[in-house]
mmCIF file of C-alpha atoms in Angstrom:
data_model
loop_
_atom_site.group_PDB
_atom_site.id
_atom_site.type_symbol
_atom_site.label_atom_id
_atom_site.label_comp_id
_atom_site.label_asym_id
_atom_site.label_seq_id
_atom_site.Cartn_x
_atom_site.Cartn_y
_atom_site.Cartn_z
ATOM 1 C CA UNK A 405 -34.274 -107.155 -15.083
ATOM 2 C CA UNK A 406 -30.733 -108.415 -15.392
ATOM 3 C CA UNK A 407 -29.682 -112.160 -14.372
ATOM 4 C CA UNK A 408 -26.001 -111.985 -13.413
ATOM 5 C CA UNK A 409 -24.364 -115.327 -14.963
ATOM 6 C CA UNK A 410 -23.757 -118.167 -12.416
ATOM 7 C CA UNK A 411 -20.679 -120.383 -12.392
ATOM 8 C CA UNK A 412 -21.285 -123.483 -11.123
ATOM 9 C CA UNK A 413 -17.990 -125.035 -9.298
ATOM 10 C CA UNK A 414 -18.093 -128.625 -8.271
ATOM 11 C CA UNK A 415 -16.913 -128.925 -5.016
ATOM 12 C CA UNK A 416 -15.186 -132.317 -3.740
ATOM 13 C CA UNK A 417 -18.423 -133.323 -2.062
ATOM 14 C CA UNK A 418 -20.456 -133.188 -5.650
ATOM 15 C CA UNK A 419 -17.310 -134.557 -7.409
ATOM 16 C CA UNK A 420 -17.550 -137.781 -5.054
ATOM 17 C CA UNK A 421 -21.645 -137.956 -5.478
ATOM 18 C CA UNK A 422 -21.264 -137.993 -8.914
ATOM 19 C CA UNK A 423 -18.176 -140.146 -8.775
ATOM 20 C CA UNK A 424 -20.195 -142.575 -6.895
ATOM 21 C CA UNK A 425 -23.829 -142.666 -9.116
ATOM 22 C CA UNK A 426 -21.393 -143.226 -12.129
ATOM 23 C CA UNK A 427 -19.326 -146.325 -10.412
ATOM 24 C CA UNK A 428 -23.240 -147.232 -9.069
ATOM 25 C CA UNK A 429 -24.448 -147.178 -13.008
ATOM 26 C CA UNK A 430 -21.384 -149.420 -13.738
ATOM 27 C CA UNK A 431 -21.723 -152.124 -11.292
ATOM 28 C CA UNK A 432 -25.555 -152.347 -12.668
ATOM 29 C CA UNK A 433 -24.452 -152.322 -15.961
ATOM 30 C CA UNK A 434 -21.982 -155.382 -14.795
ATOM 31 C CA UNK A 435 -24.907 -157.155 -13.032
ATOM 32 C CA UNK A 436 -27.280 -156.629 -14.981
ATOM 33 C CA UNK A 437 -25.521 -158.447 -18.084
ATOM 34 C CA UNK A 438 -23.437 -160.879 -15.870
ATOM 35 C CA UNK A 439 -25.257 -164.855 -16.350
ATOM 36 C CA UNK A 440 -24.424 -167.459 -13.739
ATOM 37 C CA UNK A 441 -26.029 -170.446 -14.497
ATOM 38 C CA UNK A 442 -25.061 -173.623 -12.618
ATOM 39 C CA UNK A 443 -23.994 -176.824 -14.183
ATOM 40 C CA UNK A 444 -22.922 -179.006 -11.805
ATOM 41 C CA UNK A 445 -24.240 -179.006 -7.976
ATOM 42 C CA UNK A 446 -23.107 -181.326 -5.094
ATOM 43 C CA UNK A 447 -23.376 -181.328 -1.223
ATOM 44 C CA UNK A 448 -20.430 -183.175 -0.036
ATOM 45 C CA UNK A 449 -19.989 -184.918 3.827
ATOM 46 C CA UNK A 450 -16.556 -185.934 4.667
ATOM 47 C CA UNK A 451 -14.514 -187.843 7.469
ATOM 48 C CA UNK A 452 -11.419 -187.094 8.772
ATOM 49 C CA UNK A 453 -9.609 -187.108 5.744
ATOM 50 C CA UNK A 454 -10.181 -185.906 2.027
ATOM 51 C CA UNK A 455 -9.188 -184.604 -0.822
ATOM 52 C CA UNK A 456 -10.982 -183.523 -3.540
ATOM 53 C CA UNK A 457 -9.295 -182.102 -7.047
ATOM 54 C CA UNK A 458 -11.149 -180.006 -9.267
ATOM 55 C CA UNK A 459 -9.635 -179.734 -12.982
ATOM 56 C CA UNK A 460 -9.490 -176.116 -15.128
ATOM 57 C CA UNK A 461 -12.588 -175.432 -16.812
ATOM 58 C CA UNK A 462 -12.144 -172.213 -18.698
ATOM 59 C CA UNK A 463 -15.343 -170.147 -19.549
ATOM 60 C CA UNK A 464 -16.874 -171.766 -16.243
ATOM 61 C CA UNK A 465 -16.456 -170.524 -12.355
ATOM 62 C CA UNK A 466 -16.154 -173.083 -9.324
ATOM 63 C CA UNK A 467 -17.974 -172.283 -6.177
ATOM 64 C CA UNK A 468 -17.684 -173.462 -2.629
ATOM 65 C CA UNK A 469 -19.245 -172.920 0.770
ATOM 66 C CA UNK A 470 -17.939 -174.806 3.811
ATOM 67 C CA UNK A 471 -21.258 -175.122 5.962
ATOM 68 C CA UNK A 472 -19.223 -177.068 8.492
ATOM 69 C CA UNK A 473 -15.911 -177.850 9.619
ATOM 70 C CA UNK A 474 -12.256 -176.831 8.141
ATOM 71 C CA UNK A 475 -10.216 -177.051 4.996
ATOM 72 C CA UNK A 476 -7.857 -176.180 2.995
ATOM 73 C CA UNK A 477 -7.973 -174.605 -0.580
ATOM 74 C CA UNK A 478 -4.722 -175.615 -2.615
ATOM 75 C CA UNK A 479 -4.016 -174.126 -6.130
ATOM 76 C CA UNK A 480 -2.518 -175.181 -8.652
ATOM 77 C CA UNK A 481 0.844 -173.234 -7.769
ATOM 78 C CA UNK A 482 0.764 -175.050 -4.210
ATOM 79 C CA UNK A 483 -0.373 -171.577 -2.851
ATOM 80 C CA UNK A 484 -2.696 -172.551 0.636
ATOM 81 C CA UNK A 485 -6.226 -170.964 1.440
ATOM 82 C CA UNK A 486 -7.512 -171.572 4.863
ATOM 83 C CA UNK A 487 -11.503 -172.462 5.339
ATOM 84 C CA UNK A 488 -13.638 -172.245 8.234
ATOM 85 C CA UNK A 489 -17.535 -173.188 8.336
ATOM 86 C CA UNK A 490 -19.155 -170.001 7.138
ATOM 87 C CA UNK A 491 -16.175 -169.845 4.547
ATOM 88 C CA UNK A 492 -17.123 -168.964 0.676
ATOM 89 C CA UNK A 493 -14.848 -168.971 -2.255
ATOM 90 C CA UNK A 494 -15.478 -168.423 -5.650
ATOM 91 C CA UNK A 495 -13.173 -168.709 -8.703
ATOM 92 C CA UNK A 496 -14.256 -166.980 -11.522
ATOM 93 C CA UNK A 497 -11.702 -168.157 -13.794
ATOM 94 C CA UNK A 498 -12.234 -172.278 -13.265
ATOM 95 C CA UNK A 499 -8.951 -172.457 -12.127
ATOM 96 C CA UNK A 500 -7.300 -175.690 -11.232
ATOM 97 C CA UNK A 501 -7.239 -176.172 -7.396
ATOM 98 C CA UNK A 502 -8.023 -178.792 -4.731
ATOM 99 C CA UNK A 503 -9.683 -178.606 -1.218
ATOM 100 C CA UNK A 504 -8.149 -181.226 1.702
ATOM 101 C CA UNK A 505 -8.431 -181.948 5.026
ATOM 102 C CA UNK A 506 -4.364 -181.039 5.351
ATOM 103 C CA UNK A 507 -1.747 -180.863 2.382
ATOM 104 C CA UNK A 508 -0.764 -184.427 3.064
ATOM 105 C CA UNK A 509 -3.400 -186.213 1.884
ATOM 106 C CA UNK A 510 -3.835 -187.881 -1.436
ATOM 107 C CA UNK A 511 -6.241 -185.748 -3.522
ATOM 108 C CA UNK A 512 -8.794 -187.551 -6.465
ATOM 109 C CA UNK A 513 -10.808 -185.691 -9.163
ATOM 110 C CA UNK A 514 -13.896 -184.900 -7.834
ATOM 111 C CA UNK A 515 -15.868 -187.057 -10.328
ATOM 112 C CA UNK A 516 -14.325 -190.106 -9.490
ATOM 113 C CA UNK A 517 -15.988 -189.827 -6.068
ATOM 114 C CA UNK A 518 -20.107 -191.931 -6.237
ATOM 115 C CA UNK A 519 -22.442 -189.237 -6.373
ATOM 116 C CA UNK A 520 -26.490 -189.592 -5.101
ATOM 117 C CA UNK A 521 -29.119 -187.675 -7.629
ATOM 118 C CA UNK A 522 -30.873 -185.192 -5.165
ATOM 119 C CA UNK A 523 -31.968 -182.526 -7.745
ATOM 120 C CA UNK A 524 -32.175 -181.131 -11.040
ATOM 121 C CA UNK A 525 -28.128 -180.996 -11.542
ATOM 122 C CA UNK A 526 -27.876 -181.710 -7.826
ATOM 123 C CA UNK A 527 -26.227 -184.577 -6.706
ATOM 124 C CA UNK A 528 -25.069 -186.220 -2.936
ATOM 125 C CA UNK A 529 -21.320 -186.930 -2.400
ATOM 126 C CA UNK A 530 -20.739 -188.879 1.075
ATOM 127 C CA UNK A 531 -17.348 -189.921 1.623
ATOM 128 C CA UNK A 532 -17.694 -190.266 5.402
ATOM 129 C CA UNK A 533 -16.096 -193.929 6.116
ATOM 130 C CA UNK A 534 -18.188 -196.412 8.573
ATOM 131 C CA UNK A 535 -16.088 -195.874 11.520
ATOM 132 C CA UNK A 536 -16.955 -192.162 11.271
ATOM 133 C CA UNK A 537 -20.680 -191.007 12.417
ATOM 134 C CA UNK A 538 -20.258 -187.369 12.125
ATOM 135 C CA UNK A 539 -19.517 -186.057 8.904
ATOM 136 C CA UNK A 540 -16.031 -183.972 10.006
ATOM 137 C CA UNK A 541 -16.987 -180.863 6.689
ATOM 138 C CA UNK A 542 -19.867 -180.457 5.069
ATOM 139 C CA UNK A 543 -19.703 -178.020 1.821
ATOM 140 C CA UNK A 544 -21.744 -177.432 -1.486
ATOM 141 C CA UNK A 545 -19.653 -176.878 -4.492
ATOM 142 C CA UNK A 546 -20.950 -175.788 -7.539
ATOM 143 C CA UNK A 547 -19.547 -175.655 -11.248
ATOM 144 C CA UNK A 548 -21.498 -172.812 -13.119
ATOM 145 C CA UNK A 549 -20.990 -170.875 -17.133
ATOM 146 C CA UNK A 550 -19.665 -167.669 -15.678
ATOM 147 C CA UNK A 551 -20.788 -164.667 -18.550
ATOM 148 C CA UNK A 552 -20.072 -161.238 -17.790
ATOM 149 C CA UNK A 553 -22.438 -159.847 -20.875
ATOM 150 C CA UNK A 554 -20.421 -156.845 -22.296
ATOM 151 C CA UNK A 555 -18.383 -156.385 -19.672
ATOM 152 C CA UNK A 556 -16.681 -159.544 -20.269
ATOM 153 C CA UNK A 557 -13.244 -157.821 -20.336
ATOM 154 C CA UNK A 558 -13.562 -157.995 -16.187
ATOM 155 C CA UNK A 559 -12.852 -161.839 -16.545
ATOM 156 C CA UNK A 560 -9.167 -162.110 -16.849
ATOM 157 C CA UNK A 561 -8.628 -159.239 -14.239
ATOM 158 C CA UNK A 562 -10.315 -160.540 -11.145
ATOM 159 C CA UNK A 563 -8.385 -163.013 -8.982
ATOM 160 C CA UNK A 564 -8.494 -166.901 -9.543
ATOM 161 C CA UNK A 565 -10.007 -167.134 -6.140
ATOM 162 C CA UNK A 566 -12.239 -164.824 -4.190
ATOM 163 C CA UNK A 567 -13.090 -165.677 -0.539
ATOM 164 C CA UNK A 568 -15.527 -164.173 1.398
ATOM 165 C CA UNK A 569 -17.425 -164.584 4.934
ATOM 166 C CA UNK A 570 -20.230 -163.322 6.825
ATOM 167 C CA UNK A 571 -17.774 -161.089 8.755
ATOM 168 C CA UNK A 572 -16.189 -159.580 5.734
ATOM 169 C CA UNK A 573 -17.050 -155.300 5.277
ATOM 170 C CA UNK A 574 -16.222 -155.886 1.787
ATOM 171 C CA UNK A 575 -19.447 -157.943 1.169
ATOM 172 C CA UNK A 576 -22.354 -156.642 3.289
ATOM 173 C CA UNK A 577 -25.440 -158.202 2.919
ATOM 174 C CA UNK A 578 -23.910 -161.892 2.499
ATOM 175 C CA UNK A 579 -24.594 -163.128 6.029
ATOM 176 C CA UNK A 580 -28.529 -163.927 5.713
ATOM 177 C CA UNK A 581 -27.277 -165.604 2.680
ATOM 178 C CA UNK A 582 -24.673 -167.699 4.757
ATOM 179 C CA UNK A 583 -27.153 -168.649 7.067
ATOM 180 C CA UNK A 584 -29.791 -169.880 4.731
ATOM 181 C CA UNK A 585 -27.746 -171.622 3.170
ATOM 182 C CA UNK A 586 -25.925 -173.409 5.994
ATOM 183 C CA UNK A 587 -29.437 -174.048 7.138
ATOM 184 C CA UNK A 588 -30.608 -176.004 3.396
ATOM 185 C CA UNK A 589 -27.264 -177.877 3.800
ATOM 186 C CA UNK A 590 -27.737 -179.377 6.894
ATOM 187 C CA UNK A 591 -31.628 -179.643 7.241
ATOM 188 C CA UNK A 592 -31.922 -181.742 4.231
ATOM 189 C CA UNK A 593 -35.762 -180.213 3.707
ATOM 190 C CA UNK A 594 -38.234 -180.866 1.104
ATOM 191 C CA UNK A 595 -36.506 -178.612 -2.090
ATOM 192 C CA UNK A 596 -33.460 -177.880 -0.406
ATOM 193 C CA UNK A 597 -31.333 -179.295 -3.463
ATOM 194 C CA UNK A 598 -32.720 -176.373 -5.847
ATOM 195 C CA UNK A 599 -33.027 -173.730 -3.272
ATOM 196 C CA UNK A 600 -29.377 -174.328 -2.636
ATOM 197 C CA UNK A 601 -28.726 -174.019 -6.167
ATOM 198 C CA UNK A 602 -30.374 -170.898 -6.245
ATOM 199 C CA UNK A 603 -28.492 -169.455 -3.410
ATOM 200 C CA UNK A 604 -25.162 -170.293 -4.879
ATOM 201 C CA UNK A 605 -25.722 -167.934 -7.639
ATOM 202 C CA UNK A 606 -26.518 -165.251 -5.557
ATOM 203 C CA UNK A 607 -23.877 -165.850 -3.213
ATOM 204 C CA UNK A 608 -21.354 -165.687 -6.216
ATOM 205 C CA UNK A 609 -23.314 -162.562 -7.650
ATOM 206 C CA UNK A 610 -22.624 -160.779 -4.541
ATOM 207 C CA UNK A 611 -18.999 -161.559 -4.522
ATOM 208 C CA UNK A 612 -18.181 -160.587 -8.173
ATOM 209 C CA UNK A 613 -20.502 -157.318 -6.803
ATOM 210 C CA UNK A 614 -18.574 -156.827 -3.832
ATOM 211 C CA UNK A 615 -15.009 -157.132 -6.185
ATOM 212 C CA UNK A 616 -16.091 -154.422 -8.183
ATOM 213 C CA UNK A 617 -17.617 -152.178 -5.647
ATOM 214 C CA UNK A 618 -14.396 -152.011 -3.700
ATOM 215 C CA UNK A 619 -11.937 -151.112 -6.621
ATOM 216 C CA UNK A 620 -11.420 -154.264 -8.173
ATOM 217 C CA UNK A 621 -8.267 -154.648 -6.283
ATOM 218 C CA UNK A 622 -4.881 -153.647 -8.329
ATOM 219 C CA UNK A 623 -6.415 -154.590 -11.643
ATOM 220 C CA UNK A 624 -5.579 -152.420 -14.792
ATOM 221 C CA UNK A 625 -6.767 -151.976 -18.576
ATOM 222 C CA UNK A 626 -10.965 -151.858 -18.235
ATOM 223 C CA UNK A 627 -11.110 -151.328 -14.641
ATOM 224 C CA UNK A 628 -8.463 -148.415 -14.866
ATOM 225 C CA UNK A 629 -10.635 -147.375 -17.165
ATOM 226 C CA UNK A 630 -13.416 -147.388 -14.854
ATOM 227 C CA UNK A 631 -11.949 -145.345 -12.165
ATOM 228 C CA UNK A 632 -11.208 -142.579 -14.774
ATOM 229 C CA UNK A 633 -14.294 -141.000 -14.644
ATOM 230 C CA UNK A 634 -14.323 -139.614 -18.327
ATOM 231 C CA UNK A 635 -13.286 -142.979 -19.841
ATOM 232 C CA UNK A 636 -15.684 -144.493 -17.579
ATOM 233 C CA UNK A 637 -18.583 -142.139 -19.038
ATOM 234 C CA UNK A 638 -17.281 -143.314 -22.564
ATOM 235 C CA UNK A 639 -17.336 -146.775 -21.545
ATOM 236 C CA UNK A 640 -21.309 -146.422 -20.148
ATOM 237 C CA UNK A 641 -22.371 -144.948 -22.945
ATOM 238 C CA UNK A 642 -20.943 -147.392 -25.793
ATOM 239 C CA UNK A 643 -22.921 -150.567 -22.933
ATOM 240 C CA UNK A 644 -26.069 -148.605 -22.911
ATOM 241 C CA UNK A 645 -26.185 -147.858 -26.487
ATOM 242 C CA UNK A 646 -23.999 -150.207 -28.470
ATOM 243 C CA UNK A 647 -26.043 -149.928 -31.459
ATOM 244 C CA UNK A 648 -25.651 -146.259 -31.858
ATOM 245 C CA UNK A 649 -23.353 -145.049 -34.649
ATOM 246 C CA UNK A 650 -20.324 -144.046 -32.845
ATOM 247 C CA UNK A 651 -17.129 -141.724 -33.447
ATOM 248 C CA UNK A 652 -14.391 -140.934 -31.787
ATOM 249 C CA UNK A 653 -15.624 -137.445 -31.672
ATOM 250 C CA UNK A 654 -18.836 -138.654 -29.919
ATOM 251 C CA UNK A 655 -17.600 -140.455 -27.272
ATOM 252 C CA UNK A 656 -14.831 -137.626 -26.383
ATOM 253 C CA UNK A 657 -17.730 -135.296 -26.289
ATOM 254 C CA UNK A 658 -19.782 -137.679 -23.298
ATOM 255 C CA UNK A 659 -15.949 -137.221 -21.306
ATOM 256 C CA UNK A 660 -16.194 -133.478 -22.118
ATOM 257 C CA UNK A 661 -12.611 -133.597 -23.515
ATOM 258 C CA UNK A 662 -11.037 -133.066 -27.067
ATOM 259 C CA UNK A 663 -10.800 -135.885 -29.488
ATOM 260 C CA UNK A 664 -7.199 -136.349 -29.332
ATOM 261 C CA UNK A 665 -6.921 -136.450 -25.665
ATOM 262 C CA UNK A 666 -9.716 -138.908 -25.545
ATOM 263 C CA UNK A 667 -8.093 -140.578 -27.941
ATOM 264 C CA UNK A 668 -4.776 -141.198 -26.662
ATOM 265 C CA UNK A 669 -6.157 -141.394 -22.645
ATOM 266 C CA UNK A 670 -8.340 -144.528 -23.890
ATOM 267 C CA UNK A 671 -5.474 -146.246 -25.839
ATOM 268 C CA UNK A 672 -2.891 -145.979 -23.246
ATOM 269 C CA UNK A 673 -5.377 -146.768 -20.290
ATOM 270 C CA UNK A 674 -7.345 -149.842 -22.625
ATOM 271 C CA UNK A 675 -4.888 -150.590 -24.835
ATOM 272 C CA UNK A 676 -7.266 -150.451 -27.924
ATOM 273 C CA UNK A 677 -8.708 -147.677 -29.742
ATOM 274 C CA UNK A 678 -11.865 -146.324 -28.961
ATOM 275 C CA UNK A 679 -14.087 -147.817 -31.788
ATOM 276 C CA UNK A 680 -12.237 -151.053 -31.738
ATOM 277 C CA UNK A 681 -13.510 -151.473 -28.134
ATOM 278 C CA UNK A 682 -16.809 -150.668 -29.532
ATOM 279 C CA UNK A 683 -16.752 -153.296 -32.986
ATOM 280 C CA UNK A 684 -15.239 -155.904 -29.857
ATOM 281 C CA UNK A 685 -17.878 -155.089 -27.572
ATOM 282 C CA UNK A 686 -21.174 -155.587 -30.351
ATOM 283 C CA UNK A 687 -19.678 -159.204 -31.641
ATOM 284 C CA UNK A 688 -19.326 -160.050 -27.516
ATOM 285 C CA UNK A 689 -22.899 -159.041 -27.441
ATOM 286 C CA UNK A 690 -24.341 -160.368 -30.552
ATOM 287 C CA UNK A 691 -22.447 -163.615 -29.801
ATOM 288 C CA UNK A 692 -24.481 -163.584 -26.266
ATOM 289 C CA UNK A 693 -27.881 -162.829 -27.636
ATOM 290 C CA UNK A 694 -27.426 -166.150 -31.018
ATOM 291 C CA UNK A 695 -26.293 -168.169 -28.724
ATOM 292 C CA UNK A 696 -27.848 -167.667 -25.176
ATOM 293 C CA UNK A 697 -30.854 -165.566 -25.797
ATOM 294 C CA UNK A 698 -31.644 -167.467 -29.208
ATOM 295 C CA UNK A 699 -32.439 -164.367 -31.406
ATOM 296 C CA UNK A 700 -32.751 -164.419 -34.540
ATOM 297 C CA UNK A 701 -29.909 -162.990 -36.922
ATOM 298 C CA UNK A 702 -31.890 -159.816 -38.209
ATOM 299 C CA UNK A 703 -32.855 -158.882 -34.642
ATOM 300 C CA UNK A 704 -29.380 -158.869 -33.765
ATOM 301 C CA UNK A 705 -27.920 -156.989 -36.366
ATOM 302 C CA UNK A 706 -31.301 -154.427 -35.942
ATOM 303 C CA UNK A 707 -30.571 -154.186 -32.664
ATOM 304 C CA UNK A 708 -26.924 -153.270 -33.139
ATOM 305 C CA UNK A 709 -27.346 -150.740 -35.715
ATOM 306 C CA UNK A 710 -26.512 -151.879 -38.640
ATOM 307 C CA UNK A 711 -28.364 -151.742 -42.213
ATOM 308 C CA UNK A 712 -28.774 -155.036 -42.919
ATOM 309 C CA UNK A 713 -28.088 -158.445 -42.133
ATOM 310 C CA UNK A 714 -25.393 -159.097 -44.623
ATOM 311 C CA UNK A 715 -23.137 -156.221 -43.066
ATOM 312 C CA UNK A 716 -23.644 -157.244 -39.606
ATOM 313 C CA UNK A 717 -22.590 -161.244 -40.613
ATOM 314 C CA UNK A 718 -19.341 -159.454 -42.311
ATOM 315 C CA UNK A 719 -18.492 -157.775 -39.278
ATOM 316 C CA UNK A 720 -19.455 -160.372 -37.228
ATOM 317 C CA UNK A 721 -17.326 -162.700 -39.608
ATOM 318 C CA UNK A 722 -14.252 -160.222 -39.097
ATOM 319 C CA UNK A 723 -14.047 -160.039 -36.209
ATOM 320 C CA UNK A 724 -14.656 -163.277 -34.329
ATOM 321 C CA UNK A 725 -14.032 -165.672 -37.273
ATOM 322 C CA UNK A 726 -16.833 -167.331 -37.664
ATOM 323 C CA UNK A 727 -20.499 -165.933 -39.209
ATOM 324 C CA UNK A 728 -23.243 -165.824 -37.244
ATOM 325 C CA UNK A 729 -25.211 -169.251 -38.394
ATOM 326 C CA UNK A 730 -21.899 -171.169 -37.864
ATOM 327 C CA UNK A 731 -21.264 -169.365 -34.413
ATOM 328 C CA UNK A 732 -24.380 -170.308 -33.050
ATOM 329 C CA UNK A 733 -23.901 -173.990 -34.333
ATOM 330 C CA UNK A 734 -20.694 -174.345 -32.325
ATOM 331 C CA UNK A 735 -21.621 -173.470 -29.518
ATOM 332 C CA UNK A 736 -24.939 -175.581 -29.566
ATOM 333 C CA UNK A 737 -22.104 -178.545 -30.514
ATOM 334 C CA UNK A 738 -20.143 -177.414 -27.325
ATOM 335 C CA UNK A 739 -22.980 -178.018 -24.984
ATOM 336 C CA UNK A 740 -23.923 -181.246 -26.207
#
């Protein structure tokens, strides 16, 4: 018997299936590694008037969620964001920015308002004034370490603020979210402090998901990258196996494309050579599992595919400027 030869073509409709399982891998491979880990909580009643100012706190994101009533977002540029009660808005970036009743009023940092312990990192922030009953906004704003795990290159490409509501197609699946949480603010239940807290990092989860999901807006660099679909293959394999000893040769082989046009595509679309990415994206990675994960030094540099210990600190050394015992030590300091 003969078998005639079969040419498989990909049509546009396989083409877009497995345009969309690789984007789907991605996004896991961004949530899966992403750490949002609040440090700062408060549910805050107002009056008429208020405004609160929240000072740049790079490395960290700020979150808010107007359970009731209006405001305004104001950044640092003077640039205005309307709220409404179901409103979200999350800034990845811990930009500077302030939230008012109207761009008139005298803001004050948000610490210099009395606070009320109601939780593990939770705290009460009532600024209504005697003469007012009913609080006129209530929100919960949270301050949280914002880590991205190896795909910490996203960072500095998403927008300093990201707003979202229950009516919003880009984020399905927030509006349950929305209501239990508009339901812990105002009910004031046993718990409600922490469960709040809880929902917050969802809520932001979701957003960042719902970011990346839709295109990442008009970012470049990594997320051009990640709509190429052969870069983006390149770029999946170094996060699932960073401790595998790559090439250039190797990674142009998981696009299915020569060296040099690998080569040259990820440059111009990155901006850095192929195995630089890689050496960047082990000490991001190595840095997250001293410092936050607490392993030890030899796991690490096991783990990331090197010989021994002394030739991962070198690298490690090279690259980020510190070695791996001092690395860890600073950060402990900057916690403290």
């Amino acid at each position: 018997m003969i078998y005639s030869p079969v040419l498989l073509i990909e049509t546009p409709e396989m083409a877009l299936q497995n345009s969309f399982a690789l984007s789907s891998d991605l996004v896991s491979e961004l949530l899966s590694g992403m750490r949002l880990r609040g440090v700062q909580y408060r549910r805050i009643q107002t009056g008429p008037e208020f405004g609160m100012r929240f000072l740049a706190r790079p490395g960290y994101a700020y979150f808010h969620y107007l359970a009731v009533g209006n405001a305004l977002l104001r950044s640092a540029d003077g640039t205005l964001h309307k709220l409404s009660a179901g409103s979200a808005v999350l800034a990845p970036q811990g930009e500077e920015h302030a939230l008012l009743s109207d761009n008139g009023v005298s803001v004050l940092p948000i610490d210099s308002f009395a606070a009320a312990t109601l939780g593990d990192n939770v705290s009460g922030v009532d600024t209504c004034p005697s003469t007012s009953m009913i609080p006129s906004a209530i929100l919960f704003y949270g301050c949280m370490e914002f880590d991205l795990g190896g795909m910490q290159g996203l960072g500095p490409l998403m927008p300093p603020f990201m707003l979202a509501d229950a009516e919003n197609d880009r984020y399905p699946g927030l509006a349950p979210i929305f209501t239990s949480m508009k339901n812990e603010i105002c009910s004031g239940r046993i718990g409600f402090a922490g469960i709040l807290a809880r929902l917050a990092e969802v809520m932001a989860a979701m957003i960042v998901r719902g970011w990346v999901e839709c295109g990442c807006g008009n970012a470049s660099g990594l997320v051009a990258a990640l709509r190429d679909p052969r870069l983006a293959r390149a770029i999946l394999a170094l996060h699932q196996q960073p401790g595998r000893d790559w090439s250039v040769e190797k990674l142009a082989a998981e696009c299915n494309i020569s060296r040099s046009v690998f080569a040259e595509r990820f440059q111009s679309t990155i901006g850095i050579p192929p195995l630089r990415y890689a050496a960047d994206l082990r000490m991001r990675l190595a840095s997250q599992w001293l410092t936050r994960d607490k392993l030890a030094i030899d796991t690490v540099a096991h783990k990331l595919g090197y010989t021994s210990q002394a030739a991962f600190s070198r690298a490690f050394k090279r690259i980020t400027g510190h070695s791996p015992g001092a690395s860890r030590q600073l950060n402990f300091a900057a916690t403290l």
